[in-house]
Short mmCIF file of N, CA and C in Angstrom, two decimals:
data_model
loop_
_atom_site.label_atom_id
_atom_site.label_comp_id
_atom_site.label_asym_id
_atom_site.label_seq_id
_atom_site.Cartn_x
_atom_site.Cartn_y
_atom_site.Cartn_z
N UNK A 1 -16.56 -150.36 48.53
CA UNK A 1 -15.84 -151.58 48.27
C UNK A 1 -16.53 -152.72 49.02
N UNK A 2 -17.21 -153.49 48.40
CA UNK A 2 -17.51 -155.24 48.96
C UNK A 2 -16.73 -156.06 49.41
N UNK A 3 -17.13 -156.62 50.46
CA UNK A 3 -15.71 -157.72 51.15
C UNK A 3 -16.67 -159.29 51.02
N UNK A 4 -15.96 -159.83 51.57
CA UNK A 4 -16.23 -161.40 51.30
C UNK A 4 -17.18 -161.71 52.33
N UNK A 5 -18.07 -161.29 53.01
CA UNK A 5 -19.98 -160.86 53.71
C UNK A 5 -20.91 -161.20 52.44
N UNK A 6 -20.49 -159.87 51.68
CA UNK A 6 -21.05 -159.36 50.66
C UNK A 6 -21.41 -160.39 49.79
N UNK A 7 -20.28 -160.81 49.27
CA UNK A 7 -20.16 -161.84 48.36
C UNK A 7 -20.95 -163.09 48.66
N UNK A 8 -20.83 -163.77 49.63
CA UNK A 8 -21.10 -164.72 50.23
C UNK A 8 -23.11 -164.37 50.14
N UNK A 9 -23.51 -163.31 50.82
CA UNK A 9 -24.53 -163.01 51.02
C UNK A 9 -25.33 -162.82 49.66
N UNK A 10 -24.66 -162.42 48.63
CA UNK A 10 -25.50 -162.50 47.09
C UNK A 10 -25.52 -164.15 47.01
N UNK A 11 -24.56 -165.21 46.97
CA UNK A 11 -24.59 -166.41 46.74
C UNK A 11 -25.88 -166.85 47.12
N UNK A 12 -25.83 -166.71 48.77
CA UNK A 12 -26.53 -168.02 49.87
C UNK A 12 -28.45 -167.34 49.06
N UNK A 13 -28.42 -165.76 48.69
CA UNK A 13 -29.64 -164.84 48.85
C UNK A 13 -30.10 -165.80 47.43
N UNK A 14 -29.17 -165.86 46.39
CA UNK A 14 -29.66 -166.14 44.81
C UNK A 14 -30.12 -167.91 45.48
N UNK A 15 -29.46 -168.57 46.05
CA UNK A 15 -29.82 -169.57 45.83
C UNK A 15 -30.56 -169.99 46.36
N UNK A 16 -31.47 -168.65 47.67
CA UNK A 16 -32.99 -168.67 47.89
C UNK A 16 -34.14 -168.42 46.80
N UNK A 17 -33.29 -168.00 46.20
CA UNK A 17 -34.81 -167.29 44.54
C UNK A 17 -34.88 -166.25 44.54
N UNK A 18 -33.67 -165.46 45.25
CA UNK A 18 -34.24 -163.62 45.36
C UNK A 18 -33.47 -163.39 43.80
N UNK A 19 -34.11 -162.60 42.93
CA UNK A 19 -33.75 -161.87 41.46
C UNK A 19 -32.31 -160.75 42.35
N UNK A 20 -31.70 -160.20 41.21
CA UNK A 20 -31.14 -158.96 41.41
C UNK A 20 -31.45 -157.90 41.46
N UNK A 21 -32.53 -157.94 40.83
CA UNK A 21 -33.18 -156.72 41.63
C UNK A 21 -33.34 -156.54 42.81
N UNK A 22 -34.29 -157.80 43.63
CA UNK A 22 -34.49 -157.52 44.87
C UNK A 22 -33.32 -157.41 45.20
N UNK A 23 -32.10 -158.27 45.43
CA UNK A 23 -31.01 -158.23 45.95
C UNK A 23 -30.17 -156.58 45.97
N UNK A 24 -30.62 -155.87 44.91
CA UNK A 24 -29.82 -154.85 45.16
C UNK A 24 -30.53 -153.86 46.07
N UNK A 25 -32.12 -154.36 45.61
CA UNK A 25 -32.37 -153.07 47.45
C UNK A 25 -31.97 -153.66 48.49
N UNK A 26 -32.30 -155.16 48.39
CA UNK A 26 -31.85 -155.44 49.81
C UNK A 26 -30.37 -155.18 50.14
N UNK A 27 -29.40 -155.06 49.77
CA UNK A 27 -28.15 -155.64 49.79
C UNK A 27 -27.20 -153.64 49.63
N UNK A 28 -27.83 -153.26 48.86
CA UNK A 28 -27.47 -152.21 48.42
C UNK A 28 -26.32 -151.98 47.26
N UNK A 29 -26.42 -153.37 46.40
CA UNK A 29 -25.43 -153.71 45.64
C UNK A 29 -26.01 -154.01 43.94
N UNK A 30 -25.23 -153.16 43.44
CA UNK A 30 -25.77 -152.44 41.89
C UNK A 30 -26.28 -154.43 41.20
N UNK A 31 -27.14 -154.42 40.61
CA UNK A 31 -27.19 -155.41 40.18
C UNK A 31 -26.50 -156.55 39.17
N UNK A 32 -25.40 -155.24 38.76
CA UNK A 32 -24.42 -156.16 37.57
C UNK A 32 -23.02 -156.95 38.22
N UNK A 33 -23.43 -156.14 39.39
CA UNK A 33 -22.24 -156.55 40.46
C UNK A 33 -22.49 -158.01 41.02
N UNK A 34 -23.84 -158.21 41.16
CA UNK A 34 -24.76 -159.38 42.01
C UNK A 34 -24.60 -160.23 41.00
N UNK A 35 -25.06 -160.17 39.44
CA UNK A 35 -24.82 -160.66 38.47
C UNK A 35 -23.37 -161.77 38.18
N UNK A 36 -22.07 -160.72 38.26
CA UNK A 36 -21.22 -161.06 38.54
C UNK A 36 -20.64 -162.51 39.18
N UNK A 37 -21.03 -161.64 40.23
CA UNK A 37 -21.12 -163.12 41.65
C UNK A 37 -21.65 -164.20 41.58
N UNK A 38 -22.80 -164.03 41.00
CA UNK A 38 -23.35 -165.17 40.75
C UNK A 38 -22.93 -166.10 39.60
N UNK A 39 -22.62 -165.18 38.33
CA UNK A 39 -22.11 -166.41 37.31
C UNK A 39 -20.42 -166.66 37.52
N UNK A 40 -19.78 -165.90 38.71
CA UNK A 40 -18.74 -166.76 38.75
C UNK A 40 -18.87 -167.90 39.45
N UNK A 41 -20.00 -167.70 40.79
CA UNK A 41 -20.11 -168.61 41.54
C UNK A 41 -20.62 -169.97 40.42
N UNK A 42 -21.56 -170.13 39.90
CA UNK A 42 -22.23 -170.87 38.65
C UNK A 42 -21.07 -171.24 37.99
N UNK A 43 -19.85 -170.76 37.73
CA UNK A 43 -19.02 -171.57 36.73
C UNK A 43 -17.84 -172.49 37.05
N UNK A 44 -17.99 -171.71 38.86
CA UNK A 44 -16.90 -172.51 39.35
C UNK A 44 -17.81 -173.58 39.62
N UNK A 45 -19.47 -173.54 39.53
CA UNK A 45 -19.57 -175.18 40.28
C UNK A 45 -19.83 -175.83 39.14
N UNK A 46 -20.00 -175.60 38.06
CA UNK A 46 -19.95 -176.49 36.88
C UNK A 46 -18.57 -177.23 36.58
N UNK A 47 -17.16 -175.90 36.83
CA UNK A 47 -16.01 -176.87 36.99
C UNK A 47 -16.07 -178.39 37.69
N UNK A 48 -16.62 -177.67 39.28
CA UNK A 48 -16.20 -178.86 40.33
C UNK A 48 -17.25 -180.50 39.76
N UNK A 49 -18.70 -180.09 38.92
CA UNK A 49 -18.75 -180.99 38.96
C UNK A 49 -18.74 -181.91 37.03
N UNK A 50 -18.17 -181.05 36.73
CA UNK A 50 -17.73 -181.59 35.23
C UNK A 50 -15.78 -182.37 35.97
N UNK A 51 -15.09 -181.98 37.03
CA UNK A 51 -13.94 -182.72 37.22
C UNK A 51 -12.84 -181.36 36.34
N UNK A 52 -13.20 -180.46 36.03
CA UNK A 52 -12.06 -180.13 34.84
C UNK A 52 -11.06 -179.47 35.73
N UNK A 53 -10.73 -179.09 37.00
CA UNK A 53 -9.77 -178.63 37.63
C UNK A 53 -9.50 -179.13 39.41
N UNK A 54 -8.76 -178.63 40.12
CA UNK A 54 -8.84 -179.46 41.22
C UNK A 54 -10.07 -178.93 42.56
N UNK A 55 -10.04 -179.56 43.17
CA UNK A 55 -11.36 -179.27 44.01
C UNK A 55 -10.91 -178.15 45.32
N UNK A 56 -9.60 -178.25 45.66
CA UNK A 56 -9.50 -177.27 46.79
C UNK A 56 -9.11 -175.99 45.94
N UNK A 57 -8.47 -175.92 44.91
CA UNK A 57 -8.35 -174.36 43.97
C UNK A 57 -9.77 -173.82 43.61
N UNK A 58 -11.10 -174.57 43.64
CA UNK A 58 -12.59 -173.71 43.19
C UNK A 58 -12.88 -173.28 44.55
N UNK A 59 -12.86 -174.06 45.54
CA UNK A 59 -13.09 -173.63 46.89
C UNK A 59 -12.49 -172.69 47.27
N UNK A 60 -11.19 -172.41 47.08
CA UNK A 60 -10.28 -170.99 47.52
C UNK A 60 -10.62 -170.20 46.93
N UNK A 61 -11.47 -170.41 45.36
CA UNK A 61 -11.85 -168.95 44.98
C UNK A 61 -12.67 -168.50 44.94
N UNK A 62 -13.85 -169.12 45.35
CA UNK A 62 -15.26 -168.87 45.75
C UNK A 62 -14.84 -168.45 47.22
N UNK A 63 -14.09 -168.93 48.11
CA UNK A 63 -14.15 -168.29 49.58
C UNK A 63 -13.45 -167.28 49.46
N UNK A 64 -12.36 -166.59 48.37
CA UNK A 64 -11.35 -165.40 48.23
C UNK A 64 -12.45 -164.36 48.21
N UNK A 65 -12.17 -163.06 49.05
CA UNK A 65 -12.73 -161.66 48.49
C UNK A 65 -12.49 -161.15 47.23
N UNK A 66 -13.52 -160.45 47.10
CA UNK A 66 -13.42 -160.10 45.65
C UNK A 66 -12.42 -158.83 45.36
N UNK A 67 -11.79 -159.01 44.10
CA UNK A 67 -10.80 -157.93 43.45
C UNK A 67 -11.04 -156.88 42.35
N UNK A 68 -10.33 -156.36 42.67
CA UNK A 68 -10.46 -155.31 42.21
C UNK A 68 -9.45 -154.83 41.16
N UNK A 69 -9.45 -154.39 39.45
CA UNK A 69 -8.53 -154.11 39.25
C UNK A 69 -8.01 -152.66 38.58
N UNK A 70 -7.33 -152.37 40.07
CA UNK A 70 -6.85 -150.55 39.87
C UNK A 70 -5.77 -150.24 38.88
N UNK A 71 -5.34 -151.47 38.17
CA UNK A 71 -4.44 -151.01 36.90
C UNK A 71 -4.02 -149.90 35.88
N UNK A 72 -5.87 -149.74 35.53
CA UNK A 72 -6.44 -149.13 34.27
C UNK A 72 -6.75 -147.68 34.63
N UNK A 73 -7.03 -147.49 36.33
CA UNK A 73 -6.95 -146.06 37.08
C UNK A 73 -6.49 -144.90 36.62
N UNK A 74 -6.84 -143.51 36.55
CA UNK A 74 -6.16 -142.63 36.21
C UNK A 74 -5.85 -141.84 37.24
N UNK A 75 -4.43 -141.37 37.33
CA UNK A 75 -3.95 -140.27 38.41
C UNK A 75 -4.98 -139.05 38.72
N UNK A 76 -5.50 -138.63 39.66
CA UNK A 76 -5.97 -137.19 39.45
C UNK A 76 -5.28 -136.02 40.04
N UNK A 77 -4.90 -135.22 39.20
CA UNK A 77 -4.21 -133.99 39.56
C UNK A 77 -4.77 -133.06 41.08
N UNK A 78 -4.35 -132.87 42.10
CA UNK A 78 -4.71 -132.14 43.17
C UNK A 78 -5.26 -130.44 42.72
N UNK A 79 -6.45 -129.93 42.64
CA UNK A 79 -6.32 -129.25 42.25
C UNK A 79 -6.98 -127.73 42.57
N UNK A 80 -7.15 -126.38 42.24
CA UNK A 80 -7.50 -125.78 42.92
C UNK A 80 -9.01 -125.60 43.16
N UNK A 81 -9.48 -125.99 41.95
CA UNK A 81 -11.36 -126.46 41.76
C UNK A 81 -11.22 -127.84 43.01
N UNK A 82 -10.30 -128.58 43.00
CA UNK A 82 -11.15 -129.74 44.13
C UNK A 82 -11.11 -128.97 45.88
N UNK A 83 -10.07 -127.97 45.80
CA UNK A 83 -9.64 -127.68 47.22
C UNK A 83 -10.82 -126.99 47.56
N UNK A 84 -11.40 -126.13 46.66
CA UNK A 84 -12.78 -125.37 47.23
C UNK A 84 -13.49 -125.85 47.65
N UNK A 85 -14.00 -126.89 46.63
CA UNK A 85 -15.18 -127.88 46.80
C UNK A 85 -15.04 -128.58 48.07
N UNK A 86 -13.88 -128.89 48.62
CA UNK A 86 -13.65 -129.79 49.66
C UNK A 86 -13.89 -128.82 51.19
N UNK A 87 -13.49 -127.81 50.66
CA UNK A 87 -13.88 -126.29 51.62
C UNK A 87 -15.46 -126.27 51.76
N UNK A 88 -16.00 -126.64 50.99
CA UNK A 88 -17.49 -125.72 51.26
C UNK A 88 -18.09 -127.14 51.71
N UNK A 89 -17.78 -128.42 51.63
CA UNK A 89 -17.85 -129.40 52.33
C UNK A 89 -17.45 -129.47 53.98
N UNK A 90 -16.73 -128.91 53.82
CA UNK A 90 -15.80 -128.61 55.42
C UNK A 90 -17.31 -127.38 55.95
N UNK A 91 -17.10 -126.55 55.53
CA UNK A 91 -17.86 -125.35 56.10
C UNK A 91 -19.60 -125.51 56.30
N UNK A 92 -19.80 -126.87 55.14
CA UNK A 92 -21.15 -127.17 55.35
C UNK A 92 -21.75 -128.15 56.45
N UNK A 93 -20.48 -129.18 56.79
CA UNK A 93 -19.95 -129.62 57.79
C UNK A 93 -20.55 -129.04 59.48
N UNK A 94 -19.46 -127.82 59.39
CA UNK A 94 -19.49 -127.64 60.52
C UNK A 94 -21.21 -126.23 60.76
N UNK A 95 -21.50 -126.00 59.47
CA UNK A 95 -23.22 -126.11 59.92
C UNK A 95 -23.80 -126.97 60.80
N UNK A 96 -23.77 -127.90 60.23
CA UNK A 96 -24.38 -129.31 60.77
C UNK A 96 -24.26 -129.26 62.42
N UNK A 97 -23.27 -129.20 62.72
CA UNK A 97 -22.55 -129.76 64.13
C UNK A 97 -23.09 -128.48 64.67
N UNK A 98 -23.25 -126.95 64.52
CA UNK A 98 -23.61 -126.02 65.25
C UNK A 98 -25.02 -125.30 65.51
#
């Protein structure tokens, strides 16, 4: 999950000249995501300077963290295939440490 660093840091990076590509090695952030950011950032400043909405509501939403929407989510059943898997994670685990 990206927080408002993130966000901020694709902005200030694009409006050095870095592509999305670079940005996603650098950044470690998939490029459609960077994409994203950037043409919202791009549309809120075409609002501010075409006048079509008010000036402290583009600012609050360019400085807001970004959302997420878990609406469309599907439940996942607890189940006896995940409990193993989570077992041999545990047990591979404590390889590691010994």
């Amino acid at each position: 999950m990206l927080n408002l660093m993130d966000k901020h840091a694709v902005i200030r990076l694009k409006k050095e000249g870095h592509s999305n590509r670079s940005l996603e090695k650098m950044l470690g952030i998939n490029r459609k995501t960077i994409g994203k950011y950037w043409n919202d950032y791009l549309k809120d400043m075409s609002q501010l300077e075409t006048g079509d909405c008010d000036l402290r509501e583009i600012q609050e939403k360019i400085a807001a963290p970004p959302k997420y929407d878990v609406s469309k989510r599907q439940y996942r059943k607890y189940t006896e295939a995940m409990d193993e898997f989570l077992d041999d994670i545990l047990a591979s685990e404590k390889k590691k440490d010994a």
